[in-house]
Coordinates of C-alpha atoms in Angstrom, one line a residue:
M1 CA -26.8 57.4 -103.6
K2 CA -31.2 56.4 -104.7
I3 CA -31.3 54.1 -107.5
H4 CA -34.3 53.6 -109.8
R5 CA -35.3 50.2 -111.9
S6 CA -37.5 50.2 -113.7
A7 CA -38.9 46.4 -112.3
P8 CA -38.7 45.7 -108.6
V9 CA -36.3 43.6 -106.4
V10 CA -37.2 40.1 -106.0
D11 CA -35.0 37.4 -106.6
G12 CA -32.3 39.3 -107.6
I13 CA -32.4 42.8 -110.3
T14 CA -33.1 42.5 -113.4
I15 CA -31.2 44.3 -115.8
P16 CA -32.9 45.7 -119.0
T17 CA -31.5 44.0 -122.2
A18 CA -31.6 47.7 -124.2
T19 CA -28.9 48.7 -121.3
L20 CA -26.9 45.8 -121.7
L21 CA -27.1 46.2 -125.4
D22 CA -26.2 50.4 -125.0
E23 CA -23.2 50.5 -127.7
R24 CA -23.0 54.3 -127.3
L25 CA -21.6 52.9 -123.8
S26 CA -18.3 51.5 -123.5
F27 CA -17.7 48.2 -122.0
V28 CA -16.0 49.8 -119.2
A29 CA -19.5 51.8 -118.6
R30 CA -21.9 49.3 -118.8
G31 CA -20.0 46.9 -116.8
L32 CA -19.8 49.7 -114.3
L33 CA -23.9 50.8 -114.3
C34 CA -24.5 47.0 -114.1
E35 CA -22.6 46.9 -110.4
L36 CA -23.7 50.2 -109.7
L37 CA -27.4 48.6 -109.9
T38 CA -26.8 45.7 -107.8
R39 CA -26.2 48.2 -105.0
P40 CA -28.7 49.2 -102.2
D41 CA -30.1 52.3 -102.6
D42 CA -27.9 54.0 -100.0
W43 CA -25.0 53.4 -100.8
E44 CA -22.5 55.8 -101.8
A45 CA -20.7 55.5 -104.6
N46 CA -17.7 57.9 -106.8
A47 CA -15.2 57.1 -109.6
D48 CA -11.7 57.1 -106.9
E49 CA -13.3 55.1 -104.7
M50 CA -14.9 52.3 -107.5
S51 CA -10.5 52.8 -108.9
R52 CA -9.7 52.4 -105.2
R53 CA -12.2 48.8 -105.1
A54 CA -10.8 47.8 -108.7
R55 CA -7.1 47.9 -107.3
D56 CA -7.5 46.6 -104.9
A57 CA -9.2 43.7 -106.8
R58 CA -7.2 43.4 -109.3
G59 CA -3.7 45.0 -108.9
L60 CA -2.7 48.2 -110.3
V61 CA -2.2 47.3 -113.5
T62 CA -5.3 45.6 -114.5
G63 CA -7.6 47.5 -111.9
E64 CA -9.2 51.0 -113.6
G65 CA -7.3 53.6 -112.6
R66 CA -8.9 57.4 -111.5
Q67 CA -8.8 58.6 -115.2
A68 CA -10.6 55.4 -116.8
M69 CA -13.6 55.6 -114.2
R70 CA -14.1 58.8 -113.7
A71 CA -14.3 58.8 -117.9
A72 CA -17.2 55.5 -117.3
F73 CA -18.8 57.7 -115.2
A74 CA -18.9 60.9 -117.1
E75 CA -20.6 58.2 -120.3
L76 CA -23.4 57.0 -117.1
E77 CA -24.2 61.6 -116.8
S78 CA -24.2 62.0 -120.4
H79 CA -26.1 59.4 -121.4
G80 CA -28.4 60.0 -118.8
Y81 CA -28.1 56.9 -116.7
L82 CA -26.5 59.2 -113.5
V83 CA -28.2 62.2 -112.9
R84 CA -27.0 64.3 -110.1
R85 CA -29.0 66.5 -108.6
R86 CA -28.2 69.3 -106.1
K87 CA -30.7 70.2 -102.5
R88 CA -29.7 73.5 -100.8
Y89 CA -30.4 73.3 -97.3
A90 CA -32.0 76.0 -94.7
N91 CA -28.2 77.0 -93.8
G92 CA -27.8 77.9 -97.3
R93 CA -25.2 74.1 -97.8
F94 CA -25.6 72.8 -100.7
V95 CA -25.7 69.2 -101.2
T96 CA -24.8 66.4 -104.4
T97 CA -26.2 63.6 -104.8
L98 CA -26.6 61.1 -107.0
E99 CA -29.8 59.0 -108.7
L100 CA -28.7 56.1 -110.7
Y101 CA -31.6 54.7 -113.6
D102 CA -31.9 51.1 -115.3
T103 CA -32.4 53.3 -118.6
P104 CA -31.5 56.6 -120.6
G105 CA -32.1 59.9 -121.2
H106 CA -32.5 60.9 -117.7
A107 CA -30.3 63.7 -117.5
L108 CA -31.1 66.7 -115.9
P109 CA -32.3 69.7 -118.2
D110 CA -29.8 72.4 -119.3
V111 CA -30.2 75.4 -117.6
V112 CA -28.0 78.2 -116.9
P113 CA -27.8 79.4 -113.7
T114 CA -29.2 83.7 -112.5
K115 CA -26.2 85.6 -112.4
K116 CA -25.7 87.0 -108.8
S117 CA -23.6 90.6 -108.3
L118 CA -23.5 93.4 -106.0
K119 CA -23.8 95.8 -109.0
P120 CA -24.6 95.9 -112.4
T121 CA -22.4 94.2 -115.5
P122 CA -20.2 97.0 -116.2
R123 CA -18.8 98.1 -119.8
G124 CA -14.9 98.3 -120.3
E125 CA -12.1 96.4 -119.1
V126 CA -12.9 94.2 -115.5
L127 CA -11.4 92.1 -113.3
Y128 CA -14.5 89.8 -112.2
R129 CA -14.8 87.2 -109.2
H130 CA -16.8 84.2 -108.8
W131 CA -18.1 83.5 -105.2
D132 CA -19.8 80.0 -103.8
E133 CA -22.4 80.0 -100.9
N134 CA -20.1 80.5 -98.0
G135 CA -18.3 83.2 -99.8
L136 CA -14.8 81.1 -100.4
L137 CA -13.4 82.8 -103.9
L138 CA -13.6 80.3 -106.6
Y139 CA -12.5 81.9 -109.8
V140 CA -11.3 85.3 -110.8
G141 CA -10.6 86.4 -114.8
V142 CA -10.7 89.2 -116.8
T143 CA -12.8 90.6 -119.5
N144 CA -14.1 93.5 -121.5
R145 CA -17.6 91.4 -122.1
A146 CA -18.6 90.8 -119.3
T147 CA -22.2 89.3 -120.0
S148 CA -20.9 87.2 -122.7
R149 CA -18.3 85.7 -120.9
E150 CA -20.6 85.0 -117.6
R151 CA -22.5 83.3 -120.5
A152 CA -19.3 81.5 -121.5
H153 CA -18.6 80.5 -117.6
A154 CA -22.4 79.0 -116.9
K155 CA -22.0 76.3 -120.2
V156 CA -18.8 75.0 -119.8
S157 CA -17.2 76.1 -116.5
P158 CA -16.3 73.2 -114.0
W159 CA -16.3 75.8 -111.1
M160 CA -20.4 77.5 -112.2
E161 CA -21.7 74.7 -110.5
F162 CA -20.8 76.1 -106.7
W163 CA -20.9 79.2 -108.0
V164 CA -23.7 81.3 -106.7
E165 CA -21.7 85.2 -107.1
T166 CA -19.9 87.5 -109.2
T167 CA -18.7 90.4 -107.8
Y168 CA -16.3 93.1 -111.0
E169 CA -13.9 95.7 -110.4
Q170 CA -13.7 98.1 -113.3
H171 CA -9.9 98.9 -115.1
P172 CA -8.6 101.9 -117.4
S173 CA -7.0 99.6 -119.2
R174 CA -6.0 95.9 -120.1
A175 CA -2.4 96.1 -119.4
S176 CA -4.4 98.0 -115.4
V177 CA -7.6 95.1 -115.4
E178 CA -4.0 91.9 -116.1
A179 CA -1.9 93.2 -113.5
A180 CA -4.7 93.2 -110.5
E181 CA -6.0 89.7 -112.2
A182 CA -2.3 88.2 -111.6
A183 CA -2.2 90.0 -108.4
A184 CA -5.5 88.5 -106.8
I185 CA -4.5 85.2 -107.7
L186 CA -1.5 85.4 -105.5
D187 CA -3.0 87.6 -103.1
E188 CA -6.2 85.7 -103.3
Q189 CA -5.8 82.3 -103.7
P190 CA -8.9 82.0 -105.9
L191 CA -9.7 77.9 -106.0
F192 CA -10.3 77.1 -109.7
N193 CA -6.8 79.4 -111.0
V194 CA -4.9 76.2 -110.3
A195 CA -3.0 77.0 -113.7
G196 CA -2.0 80.3 -112.6
N197 CA -1.3 79.9 -109.3
D198 CA 2.9 78.9 -108.3
D199 CA 1.4 77.7 -104.9
P200 CA 2.4 74.2 -104.3
E201 CA -1.0 73.8 -101.7
A202 CA -3.3 75.7 -104.9
P203 CA -3.6 71.8 -106.2
R204 CA -4.4 70.2 -102.5
R205 CA -7.4 73.4 -101.7
L206 CA -9.0 72.4 -104.8
R207 CA -8.8 68.9 -104.7
R208 CA -10.0 69.3 -100.9
Y209 CA -12.8 71.1 -102.0
L210 CA -14.4 68.5 -105.1
A211 CA -13.6 66.1 -102.3
E212 CA -16.4 67.6 -99.6
R213 CA -18.9 68.2 -102.8
N214 CA -18.2 63.9 -103.6
R215 CA -17.4 66.0 -106.9
L216 CA -13.3 64.8 -107.5
D217 CA -14.1 64.3 -110.7
L218 CA -13.6 68.1 -112.4
L219 CA -10.2 67.1 -110.9
L220 CA -8.1 68.1 -114.2
P221 CA -5.2 65.2 -114.7
K222 CA -2.9 67.7 -113.8
V223 CA -4.1 68.5 -110.6
P224 CA -1.7 65.7 -107.6
A225 CA -3.4 63.5 -105.4

């Protein structure tokens, strides 16, 4: 984690008063920000690790749980105190790093990624697959408006952070494409189709994938540990 401070560290840290009194943040988020700002630049932190530290220090009852800590991290990110940056190395691997600021407003611009596909976007009923940089299947879905559906996913779907390619499979009818979707979820095990997958290992695979990328905050509450 890289920390950007508005004042140099000489004998202890200085946190701007406006930051301490930022009423847009909950008291939990403000306390978390102060805790993180006391750490050195190379100190690694994520919501689940901070929750474990809180519960180790104060017990299961009074220590903040994972969801509370993830919400606090999300607050810091939404107000620009915390920024996630992704870097792609020459071997194609992506690494996510955290950057922390003691002032708000440092969020990355809202950039919608450029869609990549093996073929032009088709019309009609299509089954689409989203893949990551390593060719791992992230998500399978159906639509009859492929372009607008891709734009919607780019804005709100968590797996789009890891997406680099979309492939399409055209079908003659809605019934046909929905049957193909169900079969693909069962046979191909896309990571983020957890809700439609009866395999008990599916949530665990998703958790491992996100843990490797330091993005456990993207987990849905129903995904078991």
